[in-house]
Amino acid sequence: MVASLRLPSLAYLFTSPSAALGRRSEAVFRRGRHPRPPLAAGFSAQSTAAVPPATEERAGKQKSRGEDRAVTPRSQDFNAWYLDVIEHAELADYGPVRGTMVIRPYGYAIWEAIQDYLNVKFKETGHSNMYFPQFIPYSFIEKEASHVEGFSPELALVTIGGGKELEEKLVVRPTSETIVNHMFTQWIHSHRDLPLMINQWANVTRWEMRTKPFIRTLEFLWQEGHTAHATPEEAEKEALQMIDVYTKFAYEQAAIPVIAGRKSRVERFAGADRTYTIEAMMGDRKALQAGTSHNLGQNFSRAFGTQFTDENGNRQHVWQTSWAISTRFVGGIIMTHGDDAGLMLPPRLAPIQVIVIPIYKKADERSGVISAATSVKEALQSAGVKVKLDDSEQRTPGWKFNFWEMKGVPLRIEIGPRDVSSGSVVVSRRDIPGKEGKVFGISMEPAVLEAYVKDKLDEIQSSLLQRVKIFRDRNIVDVSSYDELKEAISQGKWARGPWSASDQDELRVKEETGATIRCFPFDQPEDVKTCLMTGNPASEVAIFAKSY
Amino acid sequence: MVASLRLPSLAYLFTSPSAALGRRSEAVFRRGRHPRPPLAAGFSAQSTAAVPPATEERAGKQKSRGEDRAVTPRSQDFNAWYLDVIEHAELADYGPVRGTMVIRPYGYAIWEAIQDYLNVKFKETGHSNMYFPQFIPYSFIEKEASHVEGFSPELALVTIGGGKELEEKLVVRPTSETIVNHMFTQWIHSHRDLPLMINQWANVTRWEMRTKPFIRTLEFLWQEGHTAHATPEEAEKEALQMIDVYTKFAYEQAAIPVIAGRKSRVERFAGADRTYTIEAMMGDRKALQAGTSHNLGQNFSRAFGTQFTDENGNRQHVWQTSWAISTRFVGGIIMTHGDDAGLMLPPRLAPIQVIVIPIYKKADERSGVISAATSVKEALQSAGVKVKLDDSEQRTPGWKFNFWEMKGVPLRIEIGPRDVSSGSVVVSRRDIPGKEGKVFGISMEPAVLEAYVKDKLDEIQSSLLQRVKIFRDRNIVDVSSYDELKEAISQGKWARGPWSASDQDELRVKEETGATIRCFPFDQPEDVKTCLMTGNPASEVAIFAKSY
């Protein structure tokens, strides 16, 4: 499958906005203090000496488009680096409407890998996929008080259909709790109809003011699970089960050591009794909320009258959950693992796990090298490895090294004339730069090579997780006073400390430090605590951090 | 996967419209002359004697909701039958906004089966998935003259975002050619960037006046492929390749013997040079356009300035295609294979291929029967058969027979106490009603049963196709004059005859008979022809039919 990916070649992003679309501007996706050369194009990487040659057309164009441009070093400007990687690794592009994003094939393939894994897990845990319309009558949104408050400012509204002004405005779904409850009300009658457990993969729209590719866009893709239960205990169990599915996914597939926990009242979902979250530490140490699971209690069932007859013949409102992960997670992967050479993908989510690059100078070396490279590719492919052979003639091996490093491919296999003679290959790890990550003389013999490659992919998968875990733990500071908290936040770290103060105190911390409570983590220390803000007893620690 | 499908139980469709939503009315989906009892609920099937018992709650409810209601016989009112099957087989429900549809888990599982097959084929033929934003600036739609004419009347427009009136209205995508070309223009520079071949799975919106579940809804799901090529020959080859992928899918997976061909000028896609189509004959002999592939020529590339530099350094506009299949195809499956007992699914697309039903009367028979049924289920499951065991205690075997027949499950395995003693099972085919479709004494021995079941599934798959093919051929009449054409159409048949007349003549046929040219089929007779309308030479026959 992956081998047949035909990727559009390097794009020229940031071409001048079309005349008809004045509102597509530089400012659309905030870039901090590092203005992008507006017409820059082409590609080059930091980590190696070879600079990719431009094709004739490009070289010609570039004269009028600006200089060939390197990726901003991560340490210099994290945000500029992030946007550069998205451009150079061909993950996404800007849509014509402010704040929208085109997900390009390579970025979409990462999303597909996420879908493939989660879709199986959702079905294993008893959920069925289905599809709800995206147009929701405006009146629905108004039915649940805190929901309307949370979402009203972000709505896109359809007011004209088929050439006519509509009697009632339609909301383009920002999330589907309201329409789901409207339908559940028609499907749920008896306790025998419960639990009702469904999921949908869909697009959603939120009119965000500050947008950033993958992290916060006007339209994004996600899955949203919705369930209804007969008891509050079942709903709570479900909400916890799903945050657990997300947590395992983050650790085992994405190699992201998220911290799972409960949101504060201030931070929870508009309409939920309790929101569980997985919080990930990005490379700049800001937190990313990477997935949430909500115990909705009876808030929506009361607003929509979603009732069932229990075993004693009494009418009761159902207890509900909803939970979601979105294309934002792709942004999380970029910002967790990437480095100055570009993207670095965990092998289990990588659309291409191994790139094979033939190396030859003389024409008479070509056929031997290409044929060996092809055999290696086919052997790995039939062993279930996602492998691609880059045998294009227009690019030098050095250019290809950079290009596939930029794309974050975990392993590179190099094959030259000498390797062909010795029946061996060179294998380089994306996660260990330079010579240290390079092993010579791995046998081409299919069984040996397959075992070696699979082993290395596993090693990279654990190694990425391990590395990020160390980074995370080094950047979480245990604090016992507000001063310590402020100090930790000002150093760009996460602060973890006992908390039992008021919502007002929480908002004050946000105002004064820019940090919010990311969660009360499930993993709690055992000893008794004193609230870092008030000195009162506190039964839990909370984690504070600045976030996306 | 399929075994874990947890389906919401039988829905009460057609409950009274919510007070807030007066516009959701009976008339939304046209039902011809067979008005549906507005508050009917519950389920019963025609084909067997057993009437499913209502649960207590339902029995109680039904008194105020209306009588338990049978599915309308297909011969009596095809449209009413179709809507009844959708309701009783739990395929879809009506959304709160006029003309929208909720695709329920069982209906969605059929769509997933369609996706699974096509997605692999698209990748095998060199296409990558990606995602374009659904909001398109209004000005884009106006750029291609015939496109705007075709789609303007059907647009849904977002005019308010984030609480503010937008400067430019946004179109909710009815199809993506315009935004695709806007992006292609930024990605395509050289002939080396071609061909560019992508696909997206997405929702689309068309403000249709006459709607019908699956067949024509305000919002629907589809895939839309978009490609750009350096030469008109390549574009033509691609358009033909994709209609061929659809044709094979229809025959081999859906058991629908579509007729593939070229649309007339009058009927082709708004913006295409040539439209290829697959036309399917439904059970009422109306034609359903089940998939289309368009050679767009340079219409969009000229409108959007999508150019490349060819090998000689000259700038040229790209040559393009687009092609789509939608959730409409699910409607086509229902109307092709269904009968009075309900849905009949081709095994290759059936979410559940085999339903196992334990039968026992006395309590002491239970454990033996359930344990045998469970073993049978597990054996088939591990052999890759999509199998479900219906061991619910609340329903009688007779009720279950009807229910799973209604759901169109191709094979039923019955296991009673006598079968347990003899180590055998009873196997019934959905496509052959009554005793004729029933075989007794099939060994429970896993290897024997698996082989038997797989063989039967294959047999049903071919048998469905064969049956529908005979029906199709019996209902296509070769005509050589307009009178013969009118006669055929008035009998509800398809008319095939030589055609080289004008667009005006074609429109006259439509006006006078209600039939349109469905296609000029690829399969053409060899002899010379005379146009049925004008008597002039005609190089091709066309097929005329009434259509959905």
mmCIF file of N, CA, C and O in Angstrom, chain A residues 402-478:
data_model
loop_
_atom_site.group_PDB
_atom_site.id
_atom_site.type_symbol
_atom_site.label_atom_id
_atom_site.label_comp_id
_atom_site.label_asym_id
_atom_site.label_seq_id
_atom_site.Cartn_x
_atom_site.Cartn_y
_atom_site.Cartn_z
ATOM 1 N N ASN A 402 18.666 13.589 2.649
ATOM 2 C CA ASN A 402 18.041 14.725 3.323
ATOM 3 C C ASN A 402 16.524 14.693 3.230
ATOM 4 O O ASN A 402 15.812 14.962 4.196
ATOM 5 N N PHE A 403 16.065 14.377 2.039
ATOM 6 C CA PHE A 403 14.625 14.405 1.795
ATOM 7 C C PHE A 403 13.901 13.406 2.700
ATOM 8 O O PHE A 403 12.899 13.731 3.339
ATOM 9 N N TRP A 404 14.417 12.177 2.773
ATOM 10 C CA TRP A 404 13.717 11.154 3.552
ATOM 11 C C TRP A 404 13.958 11.302 5.049
ATOM 12 O O TRP A 404 13.159 10.828 5.859
ATOM 13 N N GLU A 405 15.060 11.973 5.401
ATOM 14 C CA GLU A 405 15.228 12.341 6.812
ATOM 15 C C GLU A 405 14.185 13.389 7.183
ATOM 16 O O GLU A 405 13.551 13.319 8.236
ATOM 17 N N MET A 406 14.026 14.359 6.304
ATOM 18 C CA MET A 406 13.002 15.387 6.514
ATOM 19 C C MET A 406 11.622 14.747 6.688
ATOM 20 O O MET A 406 10.811 15.183 7.492
ATOM 21 N N LYS A 407 11.376 13.662 5.939
ATOM 22 C CA LYS A 407 10.079 12.977 6.019
ATOM 23 C C LYS A 407 10.002 12.048 7.223
ATOM 24 O O LYS A 407 8.982 11.386 7.451
ATOM 25 N N GLY A 408 11.094 11.935 7.965
ATOM 26 C CA GLY A 408 11.049 11.191 9.223
ATOM 27 C C GLY A 408 11.039 9.682 9.110
ATOM 28 O O GLY A 408 10.640 8.987 10.044
ATOM 29 N N VAL A 409 11.461 9.156 7.953
ATOM 30 C CA VAL A 409 11.473 7.689 7.766
ATOM 31 C C VAL A 409 12.475 7.068 8.746
ATOM 32 O O VAL A 409 13.645 7.448 8.761
ATOM 33 N N PRO A 410 12.028 6.107 9.567
ATOM 34 C CA PRO A 410 12.874 5.596 10.663
ATOM 35 C C PRO A 410 14.186 4.937 10.222
ATOM 36 O O PRO A 410 15.210 5.116 10.870
ATOM 37 N N LEU A 411 14.187 4.189 9.126
ATOM 38 C CA LEU A 411 15.402 3.493 8.698
ATOM 39 C C LEU A 411 15.708 3.754 7.229
ATOM 40 O O LEU A 411 14.803 3.802 6.396
ATOM 41 N N ARG A 412 17.013 3.887 6.935
ATOM 42 C CA ARG A 412 17.442 4.043 5.554
ATOM 43 C C ARG A 412 18.384 2.902 5.220
ATOM 44 O O ARG A 412 19.285 2.576 6.008
ATOM 45 N N ILE A 413 18.182 2.299 4.077
ATOM 46 C CA ILE A 413 19.109 1.271 3.601
ATOM 47 C C ILE A 413 19.828 1.824 2.384
ATOM 48 O O ILE A 413 19.178 2.274 1.427
ATOM 49 N N GLU A 414 21.149 1.818 2.432
ATOM 50 C CA GLU A 414 21.947 2.306 1.307
ATOM 51 C C GLU A 414 22.615 1.106 0.643
ATOM 52 O O GLU A 414 23.129 0.226 1.326
ATOM 53 N N ILE A 415 22.574 1.100 -0.667
ATOM 54 C CA ILE A 415 23.209 0.010 -1.404
ATOM 55 C C ILE A 415 24.071 0.570 -2.527
ATOM 56 O O ILE A 415 23.558 1.236 -3.434
ATOM 57 N N GLY A 416 25.376 0.319 -2.456
ATOM 58 C CA GLY A 416 26.292 0.753 -3.501
ATOM 59 C C GLY A 416 26.959 -0.455 -4.162
ATOM 60 O O GLY A 416 26.684 -1.588 -3.780
ATOM 61 N N PRO A 417 27.826 -0.186 -5.157
ATOM 62 C CA PRO A 417 28.476 -1.289 -5.887
ATOM 63 C C PRO A 417 29.261 -2.223 -4.966
ATOM 64 O O PRO A 417 29.225 -3.436 -5.132
ATOM 65 N N ARG A 418 29.946 -1.663 -3.972
ATOM 66 C CA ARG A 418 30.724 -2.509 -3.076
ATOM 67 C C ARG A 418 29.828 -3.402 -2.214
ATOM 68 O O ARG A 418 30.155 -4.529 -1.901
ATOM 69 N N ASP A 419 28.655 -2.823 -1.836
ATOM 70 C CA ASP A 419 27.688 -3.621 -1.062
ATOM 71 C C ASP A 419 27.178 -4.788 -1.906
ATOM 72 O O ASP A 419 26.987 -5.886 -1.407
ATOM 73 N N VAL A 420 26.947 -4.483 -3.202
ATOM 74 C CA VAL A 420 26.458 -5.548 -4.080
ATOM 75 C C VAL A 420 27.477 -6.691 -4.119
ATOM 76 O O VAL A 420 27.116 -7.861 -3.977
ATOM 77 N N SER A 421 28.759 -6.345 -4.258
ATOM 78 C CA SER A 421 29.791 -7.389 -4.303
ATOM 79 C C SER A 421 29.835 -8.188 -3.003
ATOM 80 O O SER A 421 29.982 -9.414 -3.016
ATOM 81 N N SER A 422 29.699 -7.488 -1.897
ATOM 82 C CA SER A 422 29.829 -8.192 -0.611
ATOM 83 C C SER A 422 28.511 -8.782 -0.129
ATOM 84 O O SER A 422 28.456 -9.423 0.919
ATOM 85 N N GLY A 423 27.424 -8.527 -0.908
ATOM 86 C CA GLY A 423 26.118 -9.068 -0.503
ATOM 87 C C GLY A 423 25.610 -8.482 0.802
ATOM 88 O O GLY A 423 24.909 -9.145 1.570
ATOM 89 N N SER A 424 25.952 -7.225 1.025
ATOM 90 C CA SER A 424 25.500 -6.607 2.273
ATOM 91 C C SER A 424 24.968 -5.202 2.006
ATOM 92 O O SER A 424 25.071 -4.692 0.887
ATOM 93 N N VAL A 425 24.388 -4.579 3.026
ATOM 94 C CA VAL A 425 23.873 -3.224 2.892
ATOM 95 C C VAL A 425 24.304 -2.390 4.095
ATOM 96 O O VAL A 425 24.776 -2.932 5.097
ATOM 97 N N VAL A 426 24.088 -1.070 3.965
ATOM 98 C CA VAL A 426 24.333 -0.163 5.073
ATOM 99 C C VAL A 426 22.976 0.288 5.607
ATOM 100 O O VAL A 426 22.103 0.647 4.820
ATOM 101 N N VAL A 427 22.801 0.232 6.919
ATOM 102 C CA VAL A 427 21.523 0.636 7.511
ATOM 103 C C VAL A 427 21.753 1.823 8.443
ATOM 104 O O VAL A 427 22.614 1.781 9.321
ATOM 105 N N SER A 428 20.960 2.905 8.206
ATOM 106 C CA SER A 428 21.099 4.108 9.031
ATOM 107 C C SER A 428 19.817 4.397 9.785
ATOM 108 O O SER A 428 18.728 4.333 9.212
ATOM 109 N N ARG A 429 19.955 4.748 11.034
ATOM 110 C CA ARG A 429 18.798 5.088 11.863
ATOM 111 C C ARG A 429 18.531 6.586 11.806
ATOM 112 O O ARG A 429 19.430 7.394 11.966
ATOM 113 N N ARG A 430 17.267 6.946 11.627
ATOM 114 C CA ARG A 430 16.882 8.355 11.606
ATOM 115 C C ARG A 430 17.068 9.009 12.969
ATOM 116 O O ARG A 430 17.369 10.195 13.065
ATOM 117 N N ASP A 431 16.910 8.215 14.028
ATOM 118 C CA ASP A 431 16.933 8.814 15.361
ATOM 119 C C ASP A 431 18.345 8.977 15.937
ATOM 120 O O ASP A 431 18.510 9.600 16.970
ATOM 121 N N ILE A 432 19.337 8.417 15.248
ATOM 122 C CA ILE A 432 20.724 8.616 15.704
ATOM 123 C C ILE A 432 21.514 9.187 14.538
ATOM 124 O O ILE A 432 21.834 8.494 13.588
ATOM 125 N N PRO A 433 21.808 10.497 14.590
ATOM 126 C CA PRO A 433 22.421 11.138 13.421
ATOM 127 C C PRO A 433 23.864 10.684 13.214
ATOM 128 O O PRO A 433 24.529 10.228 14.151
ATOM 129 N N GLY A 434 24.301 10.805 11.972
ATOM 130 C CA GLY A 434 25.705 10.582 11.642
ATOM 131 C C GLY A 434 26.149 9.139 11.740
ATOM 132 O O GLY A 434 25.340 8.212 11.624
ATOM 133 N N LYS A 435 27.451 8.975 11.963
ATOM 134 C CA LYS A 435 28.066 7.649 11.932
ATOM 135 C C LYS A 435 27.535 6.706 12.996
ATOM 136 O O LYS A 435 27.440 5.509 12.794
ATOM 137 N N GLU A 436 27.209 7.300 14.144
ATOM 138 C CA GLU A 436 26.755 6.448 15.249
ATOM 139 C C GLU A 436 25.498 5.657 14.913
ATOM 140 O O GLU A 436 25.283 4.573 15.452
ATOM 141 N N GLY A 437 24.669 6.222 14.044
ATOM 142 C CA GLY A 437 23.425 5.550 13.703
ATOM 143 C C GLY A 437 23.554 4.640 12.489
ATOM 144 O O GLY A 437 22.559 4.118 11.985
ATOM 145 N N LYS A 438 24.774 4.460 12.015
ATOM 146 C CA LYS A 438 25.017 3.763 10.758
ATOM 147 C C LYS A 438 25.678 2.417 11.025
ATOM 148 O O LYS A 438 26.674 2.353 11.739
ATOM 149 N N VAL A 439 25.132 1.355 10.459
ATOM 150 C CA VAL A 439 25.765 0.041 10.612
ATOM 151 C C VAL A 439 26.058 -0.515 9.229
ATOM 152 O O VAL A 439 25.182 -0.553 8.357
ATOM 153 N N PHE A 440 27.316 -0.935 9.030
ATOM 154 C CA PHE A 440 27.752 -1.451 7.734
ATOM 155 C C PHE A 440 27.678 -2.978 7.732
ATOM 156 O O PHE A 440 27.710 -3.611 8.780
ATOM 157 N N GLY A 441 27.585 -3.504 6.528
ATOM 158 C CA GLY A 441 27.763 -4.947 6.375
ATOM 159 C C GLY A 441 26.638 -5.825 6.881
ATOM 160 O O GLY A 441 26.873 -6.956 7.283
ATOM 161 N N ILE A 442 25.404 -5.293 6.831
ATOM 162 C CA ILE A 442 24.261 -6.159 7.184
ATOM 163 C C ILE A 442 23.927 -7.006 5.958
ATOM 164 O O ILE A 442 23.730 -6.473 4.868
ATOM 165 N N SER A 443 23.838 -8.295 6.152
ATOM 166 C CA SER A 443 23.632 -9.214 5.026
ATOM 167 C C SER A 443 22.326 -8.923 4.273
ATOM 168 O O SER A 443 21.305 -8.612 4.868
ATOM 169 N N MET A 444 22.410 -9.033 2.956
ATOM 170 C CA MET A 444 21.215 -8.879 2.114
ATOM 171 C C MET A 444 20.324 -10.111 2.153
ATOM 172 O O MET A 444 19.222 -10.091 1.604
ATOM 173 N N GLU A 445 20.823 -11.169 2.717
ATOM 174 C CA GLU A 445 20.055 -12.424 2.740
ATOM 175 C C GLU A 445 18.696 -12.123 3.390
ATOM 176 O O GLU A 445 18.636 -11.659 4.531
ATOM 177 N N PRO A 446 17.597 -12.362 2.639
ATOM 178 C CA PRO A 446 16.290 -11.883 3.098
ATOM 179 C C PRO A 446 15.989 -12.175 4.572
ATOM 180 O O PRO A 446 15.625 -11.254 5.320
ATOM 181 N N ALA A 447 16.144 -13.409 5.011
ATOM 182 C CA ALA A 447 15.770 -13.744 6.388
ATOM 183 C C ALA A 447 16.580 -12.926 7.399
ATOM 184 O O ALA A 447 16.041 -12.422 8.385
ATOM 185 N N VAL A 448 17.868 -12.780 7.119
ATOM 186 C CA VAL A 448 18.735 -12.034 8.038
ATOM 187 C C VAL A 448 18.345 -10.555 8.053
ATOM 188 O O VAL A 448 18.165 -9.947 9.111
ATOM 189 N N LEU A 449 18.174 -9.998 6.846
ATOM 190 C CA LEU A 449 17.866 -8.571 6.739
ATOM 191 C C LEU A 449 16.514 -8.233 7.376
ATOM 192 O O LEU A 449 16.382 -7.254 8.107
ATOM 193 N N GLU A 450 15.512 -9.069 7.082
ATOM 194 C CA GLU A 450 14.179 -8.847 7.653
ATOM 195 C C GLU A 450 14.239 -8.813 9.176
ATOM 196 O O GLU A 450 13.676 -7.919 9.806
ATOM 197 N N ALA A 451 14.904 -9.814 9.735
ATOM 198 C CA ALA A 451 14.983 -9.899 11.200
ATOM 199 C C ALA A 451 15.689 -8.662 11.752
ATOM 200 O O ALA A 451 15.243 -8.061 12.731
ATOM 201 N N TYR A 452 16.766 -8.272 11.068
ATOM 202 C CA TYR A 452 17.524 -7.112 11.525
ATOM 203 C C TYR A 452 16.661 -5.847 11.479
ATOM 204 O O TYR A 452 16.603 -5.073 12.437
ATOM 205 N N VAL A 453 15.980 -5.670 10.359
ATOM 206 C CA VAL A 453 15.168 -4.463 10.167
ATOM 207 C C VAL A 453 14.026 -4.407 11.178
ATOM 208 O O VAL A 453 13.779 -3.368 11.809
ATOM 209 N N LYS A 454 13.339 -5.515 11.359
ATOM 210 C CA LYS A 454 12.220 -5.519 12.304
ATOM 211 C C LYS A 454 12.704 -5.236 13.724
ATOM 212 O O LYS A 454 12.058 -4.516 14.489
ATOM 213 N N ASP A 455 13.826 -5.818 14.044
ATOM 214 C CA ASP A 455 14.412 -5.594 15.353
ATOM 215 C C ASP A 455 14.763 -4.110 15.545
ATOM 216 O O ASP A 455 14.480 -3.519 16.587
ATOM 217 N N LYS A 456 15.374 -3.542 14.534
ATOM 218 C CA LYS A 456 15.762 -2.123 14.610
ATOM 219 C C LYS A 456 14.541 -1.230 14.727
ATOM 220 O O LYS A 456 14.555 -0.242 15.464
ATOM 221 N N LEU A 457 13.481 -1.547 13.977
ATOM 222 C CA LEU A 457 12.267 -0.727 14.052
ATOM 223 C C LEU A 457 11.702 -0.761 15.475
ATOM 224 O O LEU A 457 11.289 0.273 16.011
ATOM 225 N N ASP A 458 11.694 -1.940 16.071
ATOM 226 C CA ASP A 458 11.231 -2.048 17.463
ATOM 227 C C ASP A 458 12.112 -1.228 18.394
ATOM 228 O O ASP A 458 11.628 -0.554 19.306
ATOM 229 N N GLU A 459 13.407 -1.314 18.143
ATOM 230 C CA GLU A 459 14.356 -0.597 18.984
ATOM 231 C C GLU A 459 14.127 0.919 18.867
ATOM 232 O O GLU A 459 14.162 1.634 19.868
ATOM 233 N N ILE A 460 13.920 1.376 17.644
ATOM 234 C CA ILE A 460 13.671 2.810 17.444
ATOM 235 C C ILE A 460 12.387 3.226 18.139
ATOM 236 O O ILE A 460 12.326 4.258 18.810
ATOM 237 N N GLN A 461 11.356 2.386 17.989
ATOM 238 C CA GLN A 461 10.071 2.687 18.635
ATOM 239 C C GLN A 461 10.272 2.899 20.148
ATOM 240 O O GLN A 461 9.814 3.900 20.705
ATOM 241 N N SER A 462 10.956 1.975 20.812
ATOM 242 C CA SER A 462 11.141 2.126 22.275
ATOM 243 C C SER A 462 12.090 3.262 22.591
ATOM 244 O O SER A 462 11.914 3.966 23.588
ATOM 245 N N SER A 463 13.098 3.401 21.737
ATOM 246 C CA SER A 463 14.088 4.422 22.002
ATOM 247 C C SER A 463 13.475 5.824 21.946
ATOM 248 O O SER A 463 13.781 6.688 22.767
ATOM 249 N N LEU A 464 12.577 6.039 20.971
ATOM 250 C CA LEU A 464 11.912 7.350 20.874
ATOM 251 C C LEU A 464 11.124 7.626 22.149
ATOM 252 O O LEU A 464 11.195 8.712 22.723
ATOM 253 N N LEU A 465 10.366 6.628 22.573
ATOM 254 C CA LEU A 465 9.548 6.800 23.775
ATOM 255 C C LEU A 465 10.437 7.102 24.977
ATOM 256 O O LEU A 465 10.159 8.019 25.760
ATOM 257 N N GLN A 466 11.497 6.342 25.106
ATOM 258 C CA GLN A 466 12.402 6.486 26.240
ATOM 259 C C GLN A 466 13.004 7.883 26.295
ATOM 260 O O GLN A 466 13.018 8.541 27.315
ATOM 261 N N ARG A 467 13.472 8.327 25.142
ATOM 262 C CA ARG A 467 14.105 9.637 25.051
ATOM 263 C C ARG A 467 13.141 10.756 25.461
ATOM 264 O O ARG A 467 13.493 11.658 26.221
ATOM 265 N N VAL A 468 11.916 10.658 24.953
ATOM 266 C CA VAL A 468 10.938 11.703 25.223
ATOM 267 C C VAL A 468 10.488 11.658 26.683
ATOM 268 O O VAL A 468 10.197 12.695 27.292
ATOM 269 N N LYS A 469 10.446 10.465 27.231
ATOM 270 C CA LYS A 469 10.068 10.289 28.636
ATOM 271 C C LYS A 469 11.095 10.986 29.538
ATOM 272 O O LYS A 469 10.739 11.686 30.486
ATOM 273 N N ILE A 470 12.353 10.792 29.226
ATOM 274 C CA ILE A 470 13.418 11.426 30.013
ATOM 275 C C ILE A 470 13.290 12.946 29.911
ATOM 276 O O ILE A 470 13.338 13.655 30.906
ATOM 277 N N PHE A 471 13.069 13.406 28.686
ATOM 278 C CA PHE A 471 12.886 14.843 28.457
ATOM 279 C C PHE A 471 11.710 15.372 29.280
ATOM 280 O O PHE A 471 11.797 16.401 29.934
ATOM 281 N N ARG A 472 10.629 14.617 29.234
ATOM 282 C CA ARG A 472 9.426 15.026 29.972
ATOM 283 C C ARG A 472 9.719 15.106 31.467
ATOM 284 O O ARG A 472 9.448 16.115 32.120
ATOM 285 N N ASP A 473 10.280 14.040 32.004
ATOM 286 C CA ASP A 473 10.474 13.997 33.454
ATOM 287 C C ASP A 473 11.462 15.056 33.934
ATOM 288 O O ASP A 473 11.332 15.585 35.031
ATOM 289 N N ARG A 474 12.428 15.350 33.085
ATOM 290 C CA ARG A 474 13.405 16.373 33.432
ATOM 291 C C ARG A 474 12.750 17.761 33.474
ATOM 292 O O ARG A 474 13.289 18.682 34.066
ATOM 293 N N ASN A 475 11.606 17.866 32.821
ATOM 294 C CA ASN A 475 10.968 19.175 32.710
ATOM 295 C C ASN A 475 9.670 19.312 33.497
ATOM 296 O O ASN A 475 8.884 20.220 33.250
ATOM 297 N N ILE A 476 9.462 18.378 34.402
ATOM 298 C CA ILE A 476 8.343 18.547 35.336
ATOM 299 C C ILE A 476 8.945 18.785 36.723
ATOM 300 O O ILE A 476 9.756 17.998 37.203
ATOM 301 N N VAL A 477 8.555 19.895 37.325
ATOM 302 C CA VAL A 477 9.130 20.281 38.623
ATOM 303 C C VAL A 477 8.062 20.127 39.702
ATOM 304 O O VAL A 477 6.926 20.586 39.520
ATOM 305 N N ASP A 478 8.403 19.451 40.785
ATOM 306 C CA ASP A 478 7.468 19.382 41.907
ATOM 307 C C ASP A 478 7.563 20.681 42.705
ATOM 308 O O ASP A 478 8.651 21.080 43.119
#
